[in-house]
Amino acid sequence: RLWQAGRERYTTSELVGILDAAPERISPSALLRPVFQDYLLGTSLIIGGPAEIAYFAQSQVLYDAILDRTTPLQARLMATLIEPAIATVMTRHEIDLPQAFVPPDELAQRLGARAMPIEGKRKLAAAGNALDQELEALTEWMHSLDANLGASADVSASKMRYQMNRLRRMAATFELQRESSLAKHAAAITLHLFPKQHAQERIVAGAWFLARFGNTLPAALVEAAKTECTGHLSIEI
């Protein structure tokens, strides 16, 4: 039987010889790594993220064959920490955590749209709804006449909807220019919750929060972990 490593192939006896002579040349793969770890260290519990859990599920047969047991697995806590000042701004603009996971310019546009006077919102909504209704009826009729004509109608309708959305963006941009604090608030929210368009836990070190909030932070994390929620949590601290 031959075993392949990269472009090279080895027999079982060759691999055993390498293991005896130069064991540092051989290391377990991602699937074998947790099995080796648990064999050497006697692990009582594995805490992992989504990718690690997926690998662990594939390693189940290896655990049964090599260790004759399976180490218990617990999903790690995944959360975004929201400071009081950021929570206040989010409440003011009615922004929840999923809505904050966008680039700052996109969030600023959303805040500008929400800041528009109610009369402007109603006019834009009425115009957009009327346009969609009329275009839907018109393109359906043109499709019934001829497929090519219908395809051309779809293209033209798409351009009209684009211009309607452009009017919405223009109105939102005007509000942003008139109220400069909106862009600043959007930048602050994304900087703290979605830095460099990545999850907070991937960019901001936990030590920073620990230094800022002290012993209250671990207690808040432990309390949040008690929910046993496998999804992403938002924790106000």
mmCIF file with all atom_site columns, N, CA and C in Angstrom, residues 85-149:
data_model
loop_
_atom_site.group_PDB
_atom_site.id
_atom_site.type_symbol
_atom_site.label_atom_id
_atom_site.label_alt_id
_atom_site.label_comp_id
_atom_site.label_asym_id
_atom_site.label_entity_id
_atom_site.label_seq_id
_atom_site.pdbx_PDB_ins_code
_atom_site.Cartn_x
_atom_site.Cartn_y
_atom_site.Cartn_z
_atom_site.occupancy
_atom_site.B_iso_or_equiv
_atom_site.pdbx_formal_charge
_atom_site.auth_seq_id
_atom_site.auth_comp_id
_atom_site.auth_asym_id
_atom_site.auth_atom_id
_atom_site.pdbx_PDB_model_num
ATOM 1   N N  . ALA A 1 85  ? -21.145 53.784 25.266  1.00 0.00 ? 85  ALA A N  1
ATOM 2   C CA . ALA A 1 85  ? -21.299 54.914 24.340  1.00 0.00 ? 85  ALA A CA 1
ATOM 3   C C  . ALA A 1 85  ? -21.774 54.442 22.977  1.00 0.00 ? 85  ALA A C  1
ATOM 4   N N  . ILE A 1 86  ? -21.245 53.300 22.511  1.00 0.00 ? 86  ILE A N  1
ATOM 5   C CA . ILE A 1 86  ? -21.664 52.760 21.214  1.00 0.00 ? 86  ILE A CA 1
ATOM 6   C C  . ILE A 1 86  ? -23.099 52.248 21.291  1.00 0.00 ? 86  ILE A C  1
ATOM 7   N N  . ALA A 1 87  ? -23.449 51.633 22.406  1.00 0.00 ? 87  ALA A N  1
ATOM 8   C CA . ALA A 1 87  ? -24.825 51.154 22.586  1.00 0.00 ? 87  ALA A CA 1
ATOM 9   C C  . ALA A 1 87  ? -25.815 52.320 22.538  1.00 0.00 ? 87  ALA A C  1
ATOM 10  N N  . THR A 1 88  ? -25.436 53.450 23.118  1.00 0.00 ? 88  THR A N  1
ATOM 11  C CA . THR A 1 88  ? -26.303 54.632 23.098  1.00 0.00 ? 88  THR A CA 1
ATOM 12  C C  . THR A 1 88  ? -26.530 55.133 21.673  1.00 0.00 ? 88  THR A C  1
ATOM 13  N N  . VAL A 1 89  ? -25.466 55.178 20.887  1.00 0.00 ? 89  VAL A N  1
ATOM 14  C CA . VAL A 1 89  ? -25.580 55.639 19.501  1.00 0.00 ? 89  VAL A CA 1
ATOM 15  C C  . VAL A 1 89  ? -26.432 54.665 18.682  1.00 0.00 ? 89  VAL A C  1
ATOM 16  N N  . MET A 1 90  ? -26.242 53.379 18.898  1.00 0.00 ? 90  MET A N  1
ATOM 17  C CA . MET A 1 90  ? -27.025 52.382 18.164  1.00 0.00 ? 90  MET A CA 1
ATOM 18  C C  . MET A 1 90  ? -28.507 52.481 18.507  1.00 0.00 ? 90  MET A C  1
ATOM 19  N N  . THR A 1 91  ? -28.804 52.687 19.788  1.00 0.00 ? 91  THR A N  1
ATOM 20  C CA . THR A 1 91  ? -30.199 52.842 20.202  1.00 0.00 ? 91  THR A CA 1
ATOM 21  C C  . THR A 1 91  ? -30.812 54.085 19.583  1.00 0.00 ? 91  THR A C  1
ATOM 22  N N  . ARG A 1 92  ? -30.058 55.154 19.555  1.00 0.00 ? 92  ARG A N  1
ATOM 23  C CA . ARG A 1 92  ? -30.555 56.413 18.985  1.00 0.00 ? 92  ARG A CA 1
ATOM 24  C C  . ARG A 1 92  ? -30.943 56.249 17.519  1.00 0.00 ? 92  ARG A C  1
ATOM 25  N N  . HIS A 1 93  ? -30.143 55.496 16.781  1.00 0.00 ? 93  HIS A N  1
ATOM 26  C CA . HIS A 1 93  ? -30.398 55.335 15.348  1.00 0.00 ? 93  HIS A CA 1
ATOM 27  C C  . HIS A 1 93  ? -31.127 54.032 15.028  1.00 0.00 ? 93  HIS A C  1
ATOM 28  N N  . GLU A 1 94  ? -31.511 53.275 16.047  1.00 0.00 ? 94  GLU A N  1
ATOM 29  C CA . GLU A 1 94  ? -32.242 52.019 15.877  1.00 0.00 ? 94  GLU A CA 1
ATOM 30  C C  . GLU A 1 94  ? -31.452 51.038 15.014  1.00 0.00 ? 94  GLU A C  1
ATOM 31  N N  . ILE A 1 95  ? -30.169 50.873 15.350  1.00 0.00 ? 95  ILE A N  1
ATOM 32  C CA . ILE A 1 95  ? -29.286 49.965 14.642  1.00 0.00 ? 95  ILE A CA 1
ATOM 33  C C  . ILE A 1 95  ? -29.016 48.752 15.526  1.00 0.00 ? 95  ILE A C  1
ATOM 34  N N  . ASP A 1 96  ? -29.257 47.542 15.003  1.00 0.00 ? 96  ASP A N  1
ATOM 35  C CA . ASP A 1 96  ? -28.901 46.346 15.765  1.00 0.00 ? 96  ASP A CA 1
ATOM 36  C C  . ASP A 1 96  ? -27.559 45.810 15.252  1.00 0.00 ? 96  ASP A C  1
ATOM 37  N N  . LEU A 1 97  ? -27.061 44.768 15.896  1.00 0.00 ? 97  LEU A N  1
ATOM 38  C CA . LEU A 1 97  ? -25.715 44.290 15.590  1.00 0.00 ? 97  LEU A CA 1
ATOM 39  C C  . LEU A 1 97  ? -25.551 43.828 14.138  1.00 0.00 ? 97  LEU A C  1
ATOM 40  N N  . PRO A 1 98  ? -26.455 42.990 13.587  1.00 0.00 ? 98  PRO A N  1
ATOM 41  C CA . PRO A 1 98  ? -26.261 42.579 12.187  1.00 0.00 ? 98  PRO A CA 1
ATOM 42  C C  . PRO A 1 98  ? -26.198 43.764 11.218  1.00 0.00 ? 98  PRO A C  1
ATOM 43  N N  . GLN A 1 99  ? -26.959 44.819 11.491  1.00 0.00 ? 99  GLN A N  1
ATOM 44  C CA . GLN A 1 99  ? -26.942 45.983 10.614  1.00 0.00 ? 99  GLN A CA 1
ATOM 45  C C  . GLN A 1 99  ? -25.620 46.738 10.693  1.00 0.00 ? 99  GLN A C  1
ATOM 46  N N  . ALA A 1 100 ? -24.860 46.525 11.760  1.00 0.00 ? 100 ALA A N  1
ATOM 47  C CA . ALA A 1 100 ? -23.571 47.207 11.920  1.00 0.00 ? 100 ALA A CA 1
ATOM 48  C C  . ALA A 1 100 ? -22.452 46.504 11.167  1.00 0.00 ? 100 ALA A C  1
ATOM 49  N N  . PHE A 1 101 ? -22.703 45.285 10.686  1.00 0.00 ? 101 PHE A N  1
ATOM 50  C CA . PHE A 1 101 ? -21.661 44.526 9.990   1.00 0.00 ? 101 PHE A CA 1
ATOM 51  C C  . PHE A 1 101 ? -21.610 44.906 8.511   1.00 0.00 ? 101 PHE A C  1
ATOM 52  N N  . VAL A 1 102 ? -21.392 46.156 8.230   1.00 0.00 ? 102 VAL A N  1
ATOM 53  C CA . VAL A 1 102 ? -21.281 46.669 6.869   1.00 0.00 ? 102 VAL A CA 1
ATOM 54  C C  . VAL A 1 102 ? -20.180 47.730 6.857   1.00 0.00 ? 102 VAL A C  1
ATOM 55  N N  . PRO A 1 103 ? -19.660 48.099 5.680   1.00 0.00 ? 103 PRO A N  1
ATOM 56  C CA . PRO A 1 103 ? -18.679 49.185 5.626   1.00 0.00 ? 103 PRO A CA 1
ATOM 57  C C  . PRO A 1 103 ? -19.281 50.484 6.160   1.00 0.00 ? 103 PRO A C  1
ATOM 58  N N  . PRO A 1 104 ? -18.444 51.378 6.698   1.00 0.00 ? 104 PRO A N  1
ATOM 59  C CA . PRO A 1 104 ? -18.965 52.613 7.303   1.00 0.00 ? 104 PRO A CA 1
ATOM 60  C C  . PRO A 1 104 ? -19.748 53.485 6.331   1.00 0.00 ? 104 PRO A C  1
ATOM 61  N N  . ASP A 1 105 ? -19.345 53.533 5.061   1.00 0.00 ? 105 ASP A N  1
ATOM 62  C CA . ASP A 1 105 ? -20.084 54.345 4.083   1.00 0.00 ? 105 ASP A CA 1
ATOM 63  C C  . ASP A 1 105 ? -21.505 53.825 3.894   1.00 0.00 ? 105 ASP A C  1
ATOM 64  N N  . GLU A 1 106 ? -21.635 52.512 3.869   1.00 0.00 ? 106 GLU A N  1
ATOM 65  C CA . GLU A 1 106 ? -22.960 51.912 3.700   1.00 0.00 ? 106 GLU A CA 1
ATOM 66  C C  . GLU A 1 106 ? -23.839 52.183 4.917   1.00 0.00 ? 106 GLU A C  1
ATOM 67  N N  . LEU A 1 107 ? -23.253 52.070 6.104   1.00 0.00 ? 107 LEU A N  1
ATOM 68  C CA . LEU A 1 107 ? -24.016 52.353 7.316   1.00 0.00 ? 107 LEU A CA 1
ATOM 69  C C  . LEU A 1 107 ? -24.393 53.828 7.378   1.00 0.00 ? 107 LEU A C  1
ATOM 70  N N  . ALA A 1 108 ? -23.485 54.705 6.950   1.00 0.00 ? 108 ALA A N  1
ATOM 71  C CA . ALA A 1 108 ? -23.778 56.139 6.941   1.00 0.00 ? 108 ALA A CA 1
ATOM 72  C C  . ALA A 1 108 ? -24.956 56.444 6.022   1.00 0.00 ? 108 ALA A C  1
ATOM 73  N N  . GLN A 1 109 ? -25.005 55.786 4.862   1.00 0.00 ? 109 GLN A N  1
ATOM 74  C CA . GLN A 1 109 ? -26.144 55.969 3.958   1.00 0.00 ? 109 GLN A CA 1
ATOM 75  C C  . GLN A 1 109 ? -27.448 55.547 4.626   1.00 0.00 ? 109 GLN A C  1
ATOM 76  N N  . ARG A 1 110 ? -27.391 54.460 5.375   1.00 0.00 ? 110 ARG A N  1
ATOM 77  C CA . ARG A 1 110 ? -28.590 53.982 6.059   1.00 0.00 ? 110 ARG A CA 1
ATOM 78  C C  . ARG A 1 110 ? -29.041 54.979 7.123   1.00 0.00 ? 110 ARG A C  1
ATOM 79  N N  . LEU A 1 111 ? -28.077 55.538 7.851   1.00 0.00 ? 111 LEU A N  1
ATOM 80  C CA . LEU A 1 111 ? -28.432 56.523 8.871   1.00 0.00 ? 111 LEU A CA 1
ATOM 81  C C  . LEU A 1 111 ? -29.000 57.779 8.222   1.00 0.00 ? 111 LEU A C  1
ATOM 82  N N  . GLY A 1 112 ? -28.423 58.165 7.071   1.00 0.00 ? 112 GLY A N  1
ATOM 83  C CA . GLY A 1 112 ? -28.948 59.325 6.369   1.00 0.00 ? 112 GLY A CA 1
ATOM 84  C C  . GLY A 1 112 ? -30.367 59.100 5.888   1.00 0.00 ? 112 GLY A C  1
ATOM 85  N N  . ALA A 1 113 ? -30.651 57.889 5.405   1.00 0.00 ? 113 ALA A N  1
ATOM 86  C CA . ALA A 1 113 ? -32.003 57.571 4.944   1.00 0.00 ? 113 ALA A CA 1
ATOM 87  C C  . ALA A 1 113 ? -32.999 57.627 6.093   1.00 0.00 ? 113 ALA A C  1
ATOM 88  N N  . ARG A 1 114 ? -32.586 57.150 7.264   1.00 0.00 ? 114 ARG A N  1
ATOM 89  C CA . ARG A 1 114 ? -33.485 57.165 8.417   1.00 0.00 ? 114 ARG A CA 1
ATOM 90  C C  . ARG A 1 114 ? -33.690 58.573 8.961   1.00 0.00 ? 114 ARG A C  1
ATOM 91  N N  . ALA A 1 115 ? -32.706 59.443 8.723   1.00 0.00 ? 115 ALA A N  1
ATOM 92  C CA . ALA A 1 115 ? -32.811 60.809 9.242   1.00 0.00 ? 115 ALA A CA 1
ATOM 93  C C  . ALA A 1 115 ? -33.674 61.714 8.374   1.00 0.00 ? 115 ALA A C  1
ATOM 94  N N  . MET A 1 116 ? -34.084 61.229 7.215   1.00 0.00 ? 116 MET A N  1
ATOM 95  C CA . MET A 1 116 ? -34.910 62.058 6.328   1.00 0.00 ? 116 MET A CA 1
ATOM 96  C C  . MET A 1 116 ? -36.250 62.385 6.982   1.00 0.00 ? 116 MET A C  1
ATOM 97  N N  . PRO A 1 117 ? -36.803 63.542 6.697   1.00 0.00 ? 117 PRO A N  1
ATOM 98  C CA . PRO A 1 117 ? -38.143 63.864 7.197   1.00 0.00 ? 117 PRO A CA 1
ATOM 99  C C  . PRO A 1 117 ? -39.160 62.823 6.735   1.00 0.00 ? 117 PRO A C  1
ATOM 100 N N  . ILE A 1 118 ? -40.168 62.584 7.538   1.00 0.00 ? 118 ILE A N  1
ATOM 101 C CA . ILE A 1 118 ? -41.154 61.556 7.224   1.00 0.00 ? 118 ILE A CA 1
ATOM 102 C C  . ILE A 1 118 ? -41.851 61.821 5.900   1.00 0.00 ? 118 ILE A C  1
ATOM 103 N N  . GLU A 1 119 ? -42.051 63.092 5.565   1.00 0.00 ? 119 GLU A N  1
ATOM 104 C CA . GLU A 1 119 ? -42.710 63.421 4.297   1.00 0.00 ? 119 GLU A CA 1
ATOM 105 C C  . GLU A 1 119 ? -41.856 62.951 3.116   1.00 0.00 ? 119 GLU A C  1
ATOM 106 N N  . GLY A 1 120 ? -40.533 63.152 3.212   1.00 0.00 ? 120 GLY A N  1
ATOM 107 C CA . GLY A 1 120 ? -39.645 62.713 2.139   1.00 0.00 ? 120 GLY A CA 1
ATOM 108 C C  . GLY A 1 120 ? -39.634 61.197 2.011   1.00 0.00 ? 120 GLY A C  1
ATOM 109 N N  . LYS A 1 121 ? -39.639 60.504 3.149   1.00 0.00 ? 121 LYS A N  1
ATOM 110 C CA . LYS A 1 121 ? -39.669 59.043 3.112   1.00 0.00 ? 121 LYS A CA 1
ATOM 111 C C  . LYS A 1 121 ? -40.925 58.539 2.421   1.00 0.00 ? 121 LYS A C  1
ATOM 112 N N  . ARG A 1 122 ? -42.068 59.176 2.733   1.00 0.00 ? 122 ARG A N  1
ATOM 113 C CA . ARG A 1 122 ? -43.334 58.743 2.144   1.00 0.00 ? 122 ARG A CA 1
ATOM 114 C C  . ARG A 1 122 ? -43.345 58.981 0.636   1.00 0.00 ? 122 ARG A C  1
ATOM 115 N N  . LYS A 1 123 ? -42.808 60.117 0.210   1.00 0.00 ? 123 LYS A N  1
ATOM 116 C CA . LYS A 1 123 ? -42.790 60.415 -1.219  1.00 0.00 ? 123 LYS A CA 1
ATOM 117 C C  . LYS A 1 123 ? -41.902 59.426 -1.977  1.00 0.00 ? 123 LYS A C  1
ATOM 118 N N  . LEU A 1 124 ? -40.727 59.146 -1.433  1.00 0.00 ? 124 LEU A N  1
ATOM 119 C CA . LEU A 1 124 ? -39.831 58.190 -2.084  1.00 0.00 ? 124 LEU A CA 1
ATOM 120 C C  . LEU A 1 124 ? -40.437 56.791 -2.107  1.00 0.00 ? 124 LEU A C  1
ATOM 121 N N  . ALA A 1 125 ? -41.054 56.403 -1.002  1.00 0.00 ? 125 ALA A N  1
ATOM 122 C CA . ALA A 1 125 ? -41.682 55.077 -0.950  1.00 0.00 ? 125 ALA A CA 1
ATOM 123 C C  . ALA A 1 125 ? -42.837 54.977 -1.938  1.00 0.00 ? 125 ALA A C  1
ATOM 124 N N  . ALA A 1 126 ? -43.656 56.028 -2.014  1.00 0.00 ? 126 ALA A N  1
ATOM 125 C CA . ALA A 1 126 ? -44.796 56.011 -2.929  1.00 0.00 ? 126 ALA A CA 1
ATOM 126 C C  . ALA A 1 126 ? -44.324 55.942 -4.373  1.00 0.00 ? 126 ALA A C  1
ATOM 127 N N  . ALA A 1 127 ? -43.319 56.743 -4.699  1.00 0.00 ? 127 ALA A N  1
ATOM 128 C CA . ALA A 1 127 ? -42.805 56.736 -6.069  1.00 0.00 ? 127 ALA A CA 1
ATOM 129 C C  . ALA A 1 127 ? -42.192 55.381 -6.419  1.00 0.00 ? 127 ALA A C  1
ATOM 130 N N  . GLY A 1 128 ? -41.426 54.810 -5.484  1.00 0.00 ? 128 GLY A N  1
ATOM 131 C CA . GLY A 1 128 ? -40.803 53.511 -5.742  1.00 0.00 ? 128 GLY A CA 1
ATOM 132 C C  . GLY A 1 128 ? -41.826 52.399 -5.907  1.00 0.00 ? 128 GLY A C  1
ATOM 133 N N  . ASN A 1 129 ? -42.852 52.393 -5.056  1.00 0.00 ? 129 ASN A N  1
ATOM 134 C CA . ASN A 1 129 ? -43.887 51.362 -5.152  1.00 0.00 ? 129 ASN A CA 1
ATOM 135 C C  . ASN A 1 129 ? -44.685 51.484 -6.439  1.00 0.00 ? 129 ASN A C  1
ATOM 136 N N  . ALA A 1 130 ? -45.018 52.716 -6.807  1.00 0.00 ? 130 ALA A N  1
ATOM 137 C CA . ALA A 1 130 ? -45.773 52.931 -8.050  1.00 0.00 ? 130 ALA A CA 1
ATOM 138 C C  . ALA A 1 130 ? -44.953 52.504 -9.259  1.00 0.00 ? 130 ALA A C  1
ATOM 139 N N  . LEU A 1 131 ? -43.659 52.842 -9.236  1.00 0.00 ? 131 LEU A N  1
ATOM 140 C CA . LEU A 1 131 ? -42.790 52.464 -10.354 1.00 0.00 ? 131 LEU A CA 1
ATOM 141 C C  . LEU A 1 131 ? -42.700 50.949 -10.482 1.00 0.00 ? 131 LEU A C  1
ATOM 142 N N  . ASP A 1 132 ? -42.483 50.249 -9.372  1.00 0.00 ? 132 ASP A N  1
ATOM 143 C CA . ASP A 1 132 ? -42.395 48.785 -9.403  1.00 0.00 ? 132 ASP A CA 1
ATOM 144 C C  . ASP A 1 132 ? -43.684 48.166 -9.932  1.00 0.00 ? 132 ASP A C  1
ATOM 145 N N  . GLN A 1 133 ? -44.820 48.671 -9.478  1.00 0.00 ? 133 GLN A N  1
ATOM 146 C CA . GLN A 1 133 ? -46.105 48.117 -9.892  1.00 0.00 ? 133 GLN A CA 1
ATOM 147 C C  . GLN A 1 133 ? -46.333 48.305 -11.395 1.00 0.00 ? 133 GLN A C  1
ATOM 148 N N  . GLU A 1 134 ? -46.060 49.511 -11.891 1.00 0.00 ? 134 GLU A N  1
ATOM 149 C CA . GLU A 1 134 ? -46.279 49.784 -13.313 1.00 0.00 ? 134 GLU A CA 1
ATOM 150 C C  . GLU A 1 134 ? -45.293 49.010 -14.184 1.00 0.00 ? 134 GLU A C  1
ATOM 151 N N  . LEU A 1 135 ? -44.024 48.946 -13.746 1.00 0.00 ? 135 LEU A N  1
ATOM 152 C CA . LEU A 1 135 ? -43.026 48.234 -14.544 1.00 0.00 ? 135 LEU A CA 1
ATOM 153 C C  . LEU A 1 135 ? -43.305 46.741 -14.589 1.00 0.00 ? 135 LEU A C  1
ATOM 154 N N  . GLU A 1 136 ? -43.760 46.186 -13.490 1.00 0.00 ? 136 GLU A N  1
ATOM 155 C CA . GLU A 1 136 ? -44.081 44.758 -13.461 1.00 0.00 ? 136 GLU A CA 1
ATOM 156 C C  . GLU A 1 136 ? -45.180 44.427 -14.455 1.00 0.00 ? 136 GLU A C  1
ATOM 157 N N  . ALA A 1 137 ? -46.238 45.249 -14.472 1.00 0.00 ? 137 ALA A N  1
ATOM 158 C CA . ALA A 1 137 ? -47.342 45.010 -15.405 1.00 0.00 ? 137 ALA A CA 1
ATOM 159 C C  . ALA A 1 137 ? -46.887 45.209 -16.852 1.00 0.00 ? 137 ALA A C  1
ATOM 160 N N  . LEU A 1 138 ? -46.076 46.245 -17.088 1.00 0.00 ? 138 LEU A N  1
ATOM 161 C CA . LEU A 1 138 ? -45.631 46.542 -18.448 1.00 0.00 ? 138 LEU A CA 1
ATOM 162 C C  . LEU A 1 138 ? -44.700 45.453 -18.987 1.00 0.00 ? 138 LEU A C  1
ATOM 163 N N  . THR A 1 139 ? -43.708 45.043 -18.203 1.00 0.00 ? 139 THR A N  1
ATOM 164 C CA . THR A 1 139 ? -42.770 44.027 -18.687 1.00 0.00 ? 139 THR A CA 1
ATOM 165 C C  . THR A 1 139 ? -43.460 42.681 -18.881 1.00 0.00 ? 139 THR A C  1
ATOM 166 N N  . GLU A 1 140 ? -44.435 42.363 -18.041 1.00 0.00 ? 140 GLU A N  1
ATOM 167 C CA . GLU A 1 140 ? -45.182 41.115 -18.214 1.00 0.00 ? 140 GLU A CA 1
ATOM 168 C C  . GLU A 1 140 ? -45.938 41.128 -19.542 1.00 0.00 ? 140 GLU A C  1
ATOM 169 N N  . TRP A 1 141 ? -46.543 42.258 -19.860 1.00 0.00 ? 141 TRP A N  1
ATOM 170 C CA . TRP A 1 141 ? -47.275 42.380 -21.135 1.00 0.00 ? 141 TRP A CA 1
ATOM 171 C C  . TRP A 1 141 ? -46.322 42.273 -22.325 1.00 0.00 ? 141 TRP A C  1
ATOM 172 N N  . MET A 1 142 ? -45.147 42.901 -22.246 1.00 0.00 ? 142 MET A N  1
ATOM 173 C CA . MET A 1 142 ? -44.185 42.871 -23.342 1.00 0.00 ? 142 MET A CA 1
ATOM 174 C C  . MET A 1 142 ? -43.592 41.475 -23.515 1.00 0.00 ? 142 MET A C  1
ATOM 175 N N  . HIS A 1 143 ? -43.430 40.731 -22.427 1.00 0.00 ? 143 HIS A N  1
ATOM 176 C CA . HIS A 1 143 ? -42.986 39.344 -22.527 1.00 0.00 ? 143 HIS A CA 1
ATOM 177 C C  . HIS A 1 143 ? -44.016 38.499 -23.274 1.00 0.00 ? 143 HIS A C  1
ATOM 178 N N  . SER A 1 144 ? -45.306 38.799 -23.053 1.00 0.00 ? 144 SER A N  1
ATOM 179 C CA . SER A 1 144 ? -46.356 38.028 -23.727 1.00 0.00 ? 144 SER A CA 1
ATOM 180 C C  . SER A 1 144 ? -46.376 38.264 -25.232 1.00 0.00 ? 144 SER A C  1
ATOM 181 N N  . LEU A 1 145 ? -45.846 39.420 -25.656 1.00 0.00 ? 145 LEU A N  1
ATOM 182 C CA . LEU A 1 145 ? -45.797 39.717 -27.090 1.00 0.00 ? 145 LEU A CA 1
ATOM 183 C C  . LEU A 1 145 ? -44.635 39.023 -27.775 1.00 0.00 ? 145 LEU A C  1
ATOM 184 N N  . ASP A 1 146 ? -43.454 39.104 -27.156 1.00 0.00 ? 146 ASP A N  1
ATOM 185 C CA . ASP A 1 146 ? -42.266 38.542 -27.786 1.00 0.00 ? 146 ASP A CA 1
ATOM 186 C C  . ASP A 1 146 ? -41.179 38.386 -26.720 1.00 0.00 ? 146 ASP A C  1
ATOM 187 N N  . ALA A 1 147 ? -40.439 37.267 -26.765 1.00 0.00 ? 147 ALA A N  1
ATOM 188 C CA . ALA A 1 147 ? -39.414 36.999 -25.759 1.00 0.00 ? 147 ALA A CA 1
ATOM 189 C C  . ALA A 1 147 ? -38.293 38.038 -25.811 1.00 0.00 ? 147 ALA A C  1
ATOM 190 N N  . ASN A 1 148 ? -37.851 38.388 -27.029 1.00 0.00 ? 148 ASN A N  1
ATOM 191 C CA . ASN A 1 148 ? -36.774 39.370 -27.155 1.00 0.00 ? 148 ASN A CA 1
ATOM 192 C C  . ASN A 1 148 ? -37.224 40.746 -26.673 1.00 0.00 ? 148 ASN A C  1
ATOM 193 N N  . LEU A 1 149 ? -38.478 41.092 -27.010 1.00 0.00 ? 149 LEU A N  1
ATOM 194 C CA . LEU A 1 149 ? -39.018 42.368 -26.553 1.00 0.00 ? 149 LEU A CA 1
ATOM 195 C C  . LEU A 1 149 ? -39.098 42.393 -25.025 1.00 0.00 ? 149 LEU A C  1
#
